[in-house]
Tab-separated table of N, CA, C and O in Angstrom:
chain	number	residue	atom	x	y	z
A	214	MET	N	8.590	-10.214	9.088
A	214	MET	CA	9.373	-10.120	7.879
A	214	MET	C	8.758	-11.038	6.832
A	214	MET	O	8.336	-12.137	7.141
A	215	PHE	N	8.709	-10.566	5.594
A	215	PHE	CA	8.137	-11.336	4.502
A	215	PHE	C	9.116	-11.409	3.348
A	215	PHE	O	9.887	-10.492	3.117
A	216	SER	N	9.064	-12.496	2.636
A	216	SER	CA	9.906	-12.690	1.467
A	216	SER	C	9.051	-13.259	0.342
A	216	SER	O	8.421	-14.298	0.516
A	217	LYS	N	9.042	-12.570	-0.771
A	217	LYS	CA	8.364	-13.090	-1.943
A	217	LYS	C	9.420	-13.880	-2.706
A	217	LYS	O	10.431	-13.325	-3.144
A	218	LYS	N	9.237	-15.177	-2.839
A	218	LYS	CA	10.276	-16.022	-3.402
A	218	LYS	C	10.573	-15.669	-4.854
A	218	LYS	O	11.698	-15.408	-5.219
A	219	ASP	N	9.588	-15.686	-5.708
A	219	ASP	CA	9.762	-15.395	-7.123
A	219	ASP	C	8.387	-15.268	-7.747
A	219	ASP	O	7.390	-15.231	-7.039
A	220	ASN	N	8.329	-15.211	-9.040
A	220	ASN	CA	7.042	-15.067	-9.721
A	220	ASN	C	6.488	-16.396	-10.208
A	220	ASN	O	5.533	-16.414	-10.975
A	221	ASN	N	7.076	-17.498	-9.792
A	221	ASN	CA	6.611	-18.812	-10.210
A	221	ASN	C	5.413	-19.263	-9.396
A	221	ASN	O	5.129	-18.722	-8.333
A	222	LEU	N	4.732	-20.270	-9.899
A	222	LEU	CA	3.576	-20.844	-9.221
A	222	LEU	C	3.915	-22.247	-8.742
A	222	LEU	O	4.655	-22.973	-9.411
A	223	TYR	N	3.353	-22.620	-7.573
A	223	TYR	CA	3.697	-23.879	-6.931
A	223	TYR	C	2.457	-24.563	-6.382
A	223	TYR	O	1.490	-23.902	-6.019
A	224	THR	N	2.532	-25.889	-6.257
A	224	THR	CA	1.503	-26.597	-5.505
A	224	THR	C	1.686	-26.224	-4.043
A	224	THR	O	2.705	-25.637	-3.658
A	225	TRP	N	0.728	-26.602	-3.221
A	225	TRP	CA	0.793	-26.286	-1.791
A	225	TRP	C	2.031	-26.922	-1.157
A	225	TRP	O	2.757	-26.262	-0.411
A	226	GLU	N	2.299	-28.179	-1.463
A	226	GLU	CA	3.472	-28.860	-0.898
A	226	GLU	C	4.768	-28.226	-1.387
A	226	GLU	O	5.700	-28.020	-0.612
A	227	GLU	N	4.829	-27.882	-2.660
A	227	GLU	CA	6.019	-27.209	-3.189
A	227	GLU	C	6.235	-25.873	-2.497
A	227	GLU	O	7.379	-25.475	-2.231
A	228	ALA	N	5.145	-25.167	-2.194
A	228	ALA	CA	5.256	-23.878	-1.505
A	228	ALA	C	5.910	-24.044	-0.130
A	228	ALA	O	6.761	-23.244	0.261
A	229	PHE	N	5.528	-25.100	0.593
A	229	PHE	CA	6.171	-25.377	1.882
A	229	PHE	C	7.659	-25.627	1.701
A	229	PHE	O	8.493	-25.149	2.479
A	230	ASN	N	8.011	-26.385	0.665
A	230	ASN	CA	9.424	-26.675	0.403
A	230	ASN	C	10.203	-25.410	0.076
A	230	ASN	O	11.359	-25.264	0.486
A	231	ILE	N	9.577	-24.490	-0.651
A	231	ILE	CA	10.231	-23.219	-0.977
A	231	ILE	C	10.555	-22.448	0.301
A	231	ILE	O	11.674	-21.965	0.487
A	232	CYS	N	9.583	-22.321	1.194
A	232	CYS	CA	9.831	-21.587	2.448
A	232	CYS	C	10.866	-22.301	3.307
A	232	CYS	O	11.745	-21.652	3.885
A	233	ASN	N	10.785	-23.618	3.387
A	233	ASN	CA	11.779	-24.367	4.166
A	233	ASN	C	13.180	-24.194	3.604
A	233	ASN	O	14.157	-24.201	4.345
A	234	SER	N	13.301	-24.022	2.291
A	234	SER	CA	14.627	-23.867	1.676
A	234	SER	C	15.281	-22.542	2.058
A	234	SER	O	16.485	-22.385	1.910
A	235	LEU	N	14.499	-21.588	2.555
A	235	LEU	CA	15.050	-20.298	2.993
A	235	LEU	C	15.703	-20.382	4.372
A	235	LEU	O	16.453	-19.488	4.760
A	236	ASN	N	15.395	-21.446	5.111
A	236	ASN	CA	15.943	-21.589	6.463
A	236	ASN	C	17.452	-21.729	6.411
A	236	ASN	O	18.008	-22.388	5.540
A	237	SER	N	18.119	-21.072	7.359
A	237	SER	CA	19.578	-21.093	7.433
A	237	SER	C	19.994	-21.195	8.897
A	237	SER	O	19.170	-21.352	9.777
A	238	MET	N	21.274	-21.073	9.130
A	238	MET	CA	21.778	-21.137	10.507
A	238	MET	C	21.290	-19.945	11.333
A	238	MET	O	21.123	-20.043	12.529
A	239	THR	N	21.069	-18.800	10.695
A	239	THR	CA	20.673	-17.605	11.446
A	239	THR	C	19.159	-17.474	11.577
A	239	THR	O	18.665	-17.040	12.599
A	240	ILE	N	18.426	-17.822	10.529
A	240	ILE	CA	16.965	-17.747	10.566
A	240	ILE	C	16.435	-19.105	10.132
A	240	ILE	O	16.622	-19.511	8.997
A	241	SER	N	15.768	-19.790	11.043
A	241	SER	CA	15.301	-21.132	10.701
A	241	SER	C	13.806	-21.302	10.952
A	241	SER	O	13.356	-22.372	11.310
A	242	VAL	N	13.082	-20.254	10.750
A	242	VAL	CA	11.643	-20.322	11.005
A	242	VAL	C	10.803	-19.822	9.825
A	242	VAL	O	9.655	-19.435	10.006
A	243	TRP	N	11.357	-19.808	8.611
A	243	TRP	CA	10.588	-19.384	7.455
A	243	TRP	C	9.412	-20.331	7.257
A	243	TRP	O	9.551	-21.544	7.386
A	244	ARG	N	8.249	-19.769	6.921
A	244	ARG	CA	7.046	-20.574	6.759
A	244	ARG	C	6.059	-19.815	5.884
A	244	ARG	O	6.236	-18.629	5.603
A	245	ILE	N	4.992	-20.523	5.467
A	245	ILE	CA	3.896	-19.887	4.741
A	245	ILE	C	2.960	-19.267	5.780
A	245	ILE	O	2.619	-19.918	6.766
A	246	PRO	N	2.533	-18.028	5.587
A	246	PRO	CA	1.601	-17.433	6.558
A	246	PRO	C	0.257	-18.153	6.557
A	246	PRO	O	-0.177	-18.677	5.527
A	247	ASN	N	-0.388	-18.193	7.735
A	247	ASN	CA	-1.734	-18.779	7.785
A	247	ASN	C	-2.713	-17.801	7.135
A	247	ASN	O	-2.347	-16.694	6.742
A	248	ILE	N	-3.960	-18.191	7.040
A	248	ILE	CA	-4.927	-17.364	6.310
A	248	ILE	C	-5.168	-16.017	6.993
A	248	ILE	O	-5.344	-14.995	6.321
A	249	ARG	N	-5.130	-15.973	8.300
A	249	ARG	CA	-5.309	-14.675	8.991
A	249	ARG	C	-4.142	-13.742	8.715
A	249	ARG	O	-4.329	-12.544	8.477
A	250	GLU	N	-2.919	-14.275	8.754
A	250	GLU	CA	-1.739	-13.459	8.434
A	250	GLU	C	-1.787	-13.006	6.977
A	250	GLU	O	-1.398	-11.870	6.662
A	251	SER	N	-2.260	-13.876	6.094
A	251	SER	CA	-2.376	-13.525	4.671
A	251	SER	C	-3.360	-12.378	4.475
A	251	SER	O	-3.128	-11.480	3.661
A	252	LEU	N	-4.447	-12.400	5.217
A	252	LEU	CA	-5.413	-11.312	5.138
A	252	LEU	C	-4.804	-10.005	5.643
A	252	LEU	O	-5.047	-8.935	5.079
A	253	LEU	N	-3.976	-10.079	6.669
A	253	LEU	CA	-3.268	-8.882	7.147
A	253	LEU	C	-2.349	-8.329	6.064
A	253	LEU	O	-2.246	-7.120	5.887
A	254	LEU	N	-1.679	-9.217	5.337
A	254	LEU	CA	-0.819	-8.769	4.234
A	254	LEU	C	-1.626	-7.974	3.217
A	254	LEU	O	-1.197	-6.923	2.749
A	255	TYR	N	-2.790	-8.495	2.887
A	255	TYR	CA	-3.663	-7.796	1.938
A	255	TYR	C	-4.053	-6.423	2.483
A	255	TYR	O	-3.976	-5.415	1.776
A	256	ASN	N	-4.454	-6.360	3.751
A	256	ASN	CA	-4.849	-5.084	4.362
A	256	ASN	C	-3.680	-4.103	4.424
A	256	ASN	O	-3.838	-2.925	4.105
A	257	TYR	N	-2.501	-4.584	4.825
A	257	TYR	CA	-1.321	-3.711	4.897
A	257	TYR	C	-0.939	-3.191	3.518
A	257	TYR	O	-0.560	-2.039	3.359
A	258	LYS	N	-1.039	-4.067	2.524
A	258	LYS	CA	-0.714	-3.658	1.155
A	258	LYS	C	-1.646	-2.528	0.712
A	258	LYS	O	-1.192	-1.524	0.159
A	259	ASN	N	-2.927	-2.672	0.980
A	259	ASN	CA	-3.901	-1.660	0.555
A	259	ASN	C	-3.797	-0.372	1.349
A	259	ASN	O	-4.213	0.675	0.870
A	260	GLU	N	-3.267	-0.439	2.553
A	260	GLU	CA	-3.088	0.760	3.376
A	260	GLU	C	-1.694	1.349	3.191
A	260	GLU	O	-1.305	2.273	3.899
A	261	ASN	N	-0.935	0.793	2.246
A	261	ASN	CA	0.436	1.241	1.952
A	261	ASN	C	1.357	1.155	3.162
A	261	ASN	O	2.276	1.949	3.311
A	262	VAL	N	1.088	0.211	4.066
A	262	VAL	CA	1.964	-0.002	5.222
A	262	VAL	C	3.223	-0.730	4.778
A	262	VAL	O	4.321	-0.425	5.222
A	263	ILE	N	3.045	-1.697	3.887
A	263	ILE	CA	4.189	-2.425	3.327
A	263	ILE	C	4.022	-2.495	1.819
A	263	ILE	O	2.926	-2.413	1.296
A	264	ASN	N	5.132	-2.639	1.123
A	264	ASN	CA	5.099	-2.796	-0.323
A	264	ASN	C	5.800	-4.096	-0.669
A	264	ASN	O	7.014	-4.181	-0.652
A	265	LEU	N	5.003	-5.119	-0.979
A	265	LEU	CA	5.569	-6.418	-1.339
A	265	LEU	C	5.738	-6.582	-2.842
A	265	LEU	O	6.289	-7.562	-3.292
A	266	ASN	N	5.249	-5.623	-3.625
A	266	ASN	CA	5.343	-5.721	-5.076
A	266	ASN	C	4.811	-7.073	-5.556
A	266	ASN	O	5.530	-7.857	-6.158
A	267	LEU	N	3.575	-7.350	-5.228
A	267	LEU	CA	2.972	-8.641	-5.536
A	267	LEU	C	2.575	-8.699	-7.008
A	267	LEU	O	1.700	-7.981	-7.449
A	268	ASN	N	3.262	-9.556	-7.757
A	268	ASN	CA	3.015	-9.673	-9.190
A	268	ASN	C	1.926	-10.682	-9.516
A	268	ASN	O	1.261	-10.567	-10.532
A	269	GLN	N	1.789	-11.688	-8.698
A	269	GLN	CA	0.761	-12.692	-8.916
A	269	GLN	C	-0.515	-12.250	-8.203
A	269	GLN	O	-0.498	-11.362	-7.369
A	270	THR	N	-1.597	-12.914	-8.485
A	270	THR	CA	-2.872	-12.563	-7.872
A	270	THR	C	-3.161	-13.395	-6.636
A	270	THR	O	-3.512	-12.866	-5.599
A	271	THR	N	-2.992	-14.716	-6.722
A	271	THR	CA	-3.434	-15.607	-5.662
A	271	THR	C	-2.242	-16.274	-4.997
A	271	THR	O	-1.394	-16.865	-5.662
A	272	TYR	N	-2.203	-16.172	-3.661
A	272	TYR	CA	-1.095	-16.711	-2.867
A	272	TYR	C	-1.621	-17.748	-1.876
A	272	TYR	O	-2.684	-17.576	-1.278
A	273	TRP	N	-0.836	-18.821	-1.702
A	273	TRP	CA	-1.186	-19.862	-0.735
A	273	TRP	C	-1.134	-19.344	0.688
A	273	TRP	O	-0.330	-18.485	1.014
A	274	SER	N	-1.957	-19.918	1.546
A	274	SER	CA	-1.785	-19.804	2.997
A	274	SER	C	-1.442	-21.205	3.490
A	274	SER	O	-1.583	-22.186	2.750
A	275	SER	N	-1.024	-21.314	4.724
A	275	SER	CA	-0.695	-22.626	5.292
A	275	SER	C	-1.929	-23.334	5.839
A	275	SER	O	-1.837	-24.473	6.291
A	276	THR	N	-3.082	-22.686	5.773
A	276	THR	CA	-4.290	-23.197	6.409
A	276	THR	C	-5.050	-24.167	5.502
A	276	THR	O	-5.490	-23.791	4.412
A	277	THR	N	-5.208	-25.390	5.988
A	277	THR	CA	-5.980	-26.395	5.271
A	277	THR	C	-7.469	-26.110	5.429
A	277	THR	O	-7.920	-25.672	6.482
A	278	TYR	N	-8.221	-26.364	4.384
A	278	TYR	CA	-9.679	-26.218	4.393
A	278	TYR	C	-10.262	-27.404	5.160
A	278	TYR	O	-10.115	-28.550	4.754
A	279	LYS	N	-10.904	-27.150	6.289
A	279	LYS	CA	-11.352	-28.220	7.187
A	279	LYS	C	-12.412	-29.144	6.572
A	279	LYS	O	-12.482	-30.310	6.925
A	280	LYS	N	-13.229	-28.636	5.663
A	280	LYS	CA	-14.276	-29.467	5.065
A	280	LYS	C	-13.735	-30.421	4.006
A	280	LYS	O	-14.413	-31.366	3.614
A	281	ASP	N	-12.525	-30.152	3.517
A	281	ASP	CA	-11.904	-30.996	2.497
A	281	ASP	C	-10.390	-30.825	2.606
A	281	ASP	O	-9.839	-29.844	2.114
A	282	ILE	N	-9.715	-31.771	3.240
A	282	ILE	CA	-8.290	-31.607	3.527
A	282	ILE	C	-7.407	-31.688	2.282
A	282	ILE	O	-6.202	-31.477	2.371
A	283	THR	N	-7.997	-31.941	1.125
A	283	THR	CA	-7.224	-31.880	-0.121
A	283	THR	C	-7.144	-30.451	-0.647
A	283	THR	O	-6.525	-30.200	-1.674
A	284	LYS	N	-7.763	-29.495	0.088
A	284	LYS	CA	-7.752	-28.088	-0.295
A	284	LYS	C	-7.104	-27.241	0.793
A	284	LYS	O	-7.059	-27.629	1.953
A	285	ALA	N	-6.631	-26.067	0.393
A	285	ALA	CA	-6.069	-25.104	1.339
A	285	ALA	C	-6.572	-23.715	0.965
A	285	ALA	O	-6.904	-23.442	-0.197
A	286	TRP	N	-6.624	-22.832	1.963
A	286	TRP	CA	-7.076	-21.461	1.743
A	286	TRP	C	-5.995	-20.659	1.031
A	286	TRP	O	-4.800	-20.853	1.266
A	287	SER	N	-6.429	-19.751	0.195
A	287	SER	CA	-5.527	-18.813	-0.472
A	287	SER	C	-6.191	-17.444	-0.472
A	287	SER	O	-7.385	-17.320	-0.189
A	288	ILE	N	-5.403	-16.429	-0.800
A	288	ILE	CA	-5.946	-15.070	-0.839
A	288	ILE	C	-5.611	-14.416	-2.166
A	288	ILE	O	-4.501	-14.567	-2.689
A	289	ASN	N	-6.595	-13.729	-2.715
A	289	ASN	CA	-6.414	-12.946	-3.919
A	289	ASN	C	-5.960	-11.559	-3.475
A	289	ASN	O	-6.706	-10.850	-2.793
A	290	THR	N	-4.749	-11.164	-3.836
A	290	THR	CA	-4.198	-9.899	-3.360
A	290	THR	C	-4.716	-8.694	-4.141
A	290	THR	O	-4.409	-7.570	-3.797
A	291	LYS	N	-5.511	-8.932	-5.153
A	291	LYS	CA	-6.120	-7.811	-5.889
A	291	LYS	C	-7.412	-7.359	-5.234
A	291	LYS	O	-7.703	-6.173	-5.182
A	292	ASN	N	-8.213	-8.339	-4.714
A	292	ASN	CA	-9.520	-7.970	-4.167
A	292	ASN	C	-9.779	-8.505	-2.754
A	292	ASN	O	-10.841	-8.282	-2.204
A	293	GLY	N	-8.834	-9.220	-2.167
A	293	GLY	CA	-8.988	-9.717	-0.803
A	293	GLY	C	-9.833	-10.967	-0.676
A	293	GLY	O	-10.089	-11.426	0.433
A	294	GLU	N	-10.274	-11.542	-1.793
A	294	GLU	CA	-11.101	-12.737	-1.747
A	294	GLU	C	-10.307	-13.919	-1.183
A	294	GLU	O	-9.172	-14.164	-1.573
A	295	ILE	N	-10.931	-14.619	-0.262
A	295	ILE	CA	-10.341	-15.817	0.343
A	295	ILE	C	-11.103	-17.010	-0.209
A	295	ILE	O	-12.333	-17.038	-0.166
A	296	LYS	N	-10.354	-17.983	-0.738
A	296	LYS	CA	-10.981	-19.121	-1.389
A	296	LYS	C	-10.119	-20.366	-1.181
A	296	LYS	O	-8.901	-20.271	-1.129
A	297	ALA	N	-10.771	-21.519	-1.060
A	297	ALA	CA	-10.050	-22.786	-0.934
A	297	ALA	C	-9.816	-23.375	-2.321
A	297	ALA	O	-10.718	-23.400	-3.156
A	298	PHE	N	-8.582	-23.823	-2.562
A	298	PHE	CA	-8.207	-24.459	-3.819
A	298	PHE	C	-7.612	-25.822	-3.540
A	298	PHE	O	-7.035	-26.056	-2.472
A	299	ASP	N	-7.715	-26.704	-4.512
A	299	ASP	CA	-7.063	-28.003	-4.432
A	299	ASP	C	-5.560	-27.791	-4.230
A	299	ASP	O	-4.966	-26.934	-4.885
A	300	LYS	N	-4.966	-28.543	-3.330
A	300	LYS	CA	-3.550	-28.365	-3.001
A	300	LYS	C	-2.616	-28.691	-4.161
A	300	LYS	O	-1.445	-28.335	-4.126
A	301	LEU	N	-3.139	-29.360	-5.195
A	301	LEU	CA	-2.323	-29.668	-6.362
A	301	LEU	C	-2.357	-28.568	-7.411
A	301	LEU	O	-1.586	-28.595	-8.374
A	302	SER	N	-3.241	-27.565	-7.221
A	302	SER	CA	-3.260	-26.437	-8.144
A	302	SER	C	-2.040	-25.554	-7.869
A	302	SER	O	-1.387	-25.663	-6.831
A	303	LYS	N	-1.718	-24.696	-8.794
A	303	LYS	CA	-0.517	-23.858	-8.701
A	303	LYS	C	-0.883	-22.431	-8.314
A	303	LYS	O	-1.729	-21.802	-8.953
A	304	LYS	N	-0.246	-21.951	-7.249
A	304	LYS	CA	-0.439	-20.589	-6.752
A	304	LYS	C	0.932	-20.009	-6.415
A	304	LYS	O	1.922	-20.725	-6.307
A	305	ALA	N	0.976	-18.734	-6.169
A	305	ALA	CA	2.221	-18.079	-5.758
A	305	ALA	C	2.450	-18.305	-4.269
A	305	ALA	O	1.557	-18.728	-3.548
A	306	VAL	N	3.665	-18.001	-3.814
A	306	VAL	CA	4.003	-18.197	-2.411
A	306	VAL	C	4.723	-16.974	-1.849
A	306	VAL	O	5.540	-16.362	-2.528
A	307	ILE	N	4.352	-16.623	-0.633
A	307	ILE	CA	5.074	-15.628	0.166
A	307	ILE	C	5.480	-16.367	1.447
A	307	ILE	O	4.679	-17.084	2.037
A	308	CYS	N	6.730	-16.173	1.860
A	308	CYS	CA	7.220	-16.803	3.088
A	308	CYS	C	7.380	-15.732	4.158
A	308	CYS	O	7.679	-14.585	3.868
A	309	THR	N	7.171	-16.137	5.398
A	309	THR	CA	7.300	-15.213	6.522
A	309	THR	C	8.059	-15.896	7.651
A	309	THR	O	8.215	-17.104	7.669
A	310	PHE	N	8.559	-15.091	8.592
A	310	PHE	CA	9.126	-15.647	9.824
A	310	PHE	C	8.781	-14.771	10.979
A	310	PHE	O	8.294	-13.688	10.836
């Protein structure tokens, strides 16, 4: 299950807080998808398996860039490009459970 929070942009830490805020008594495992799950979202979107109505281009993943821990991987949902960005930059967020 996936939830697109809104059309706002967030830092990496803010994105985690957004997903955590979705947790409730019934569902308490909302999180940011890792980079592999994010790539699946891109593939499913292009194969019309799911329709997330993605308005933004670049979405955070939960995966930290190992060569520089101040960066995290993100995915461009228009072209599938995977790129590491500084965690203080602003990107969109999708939460999953």
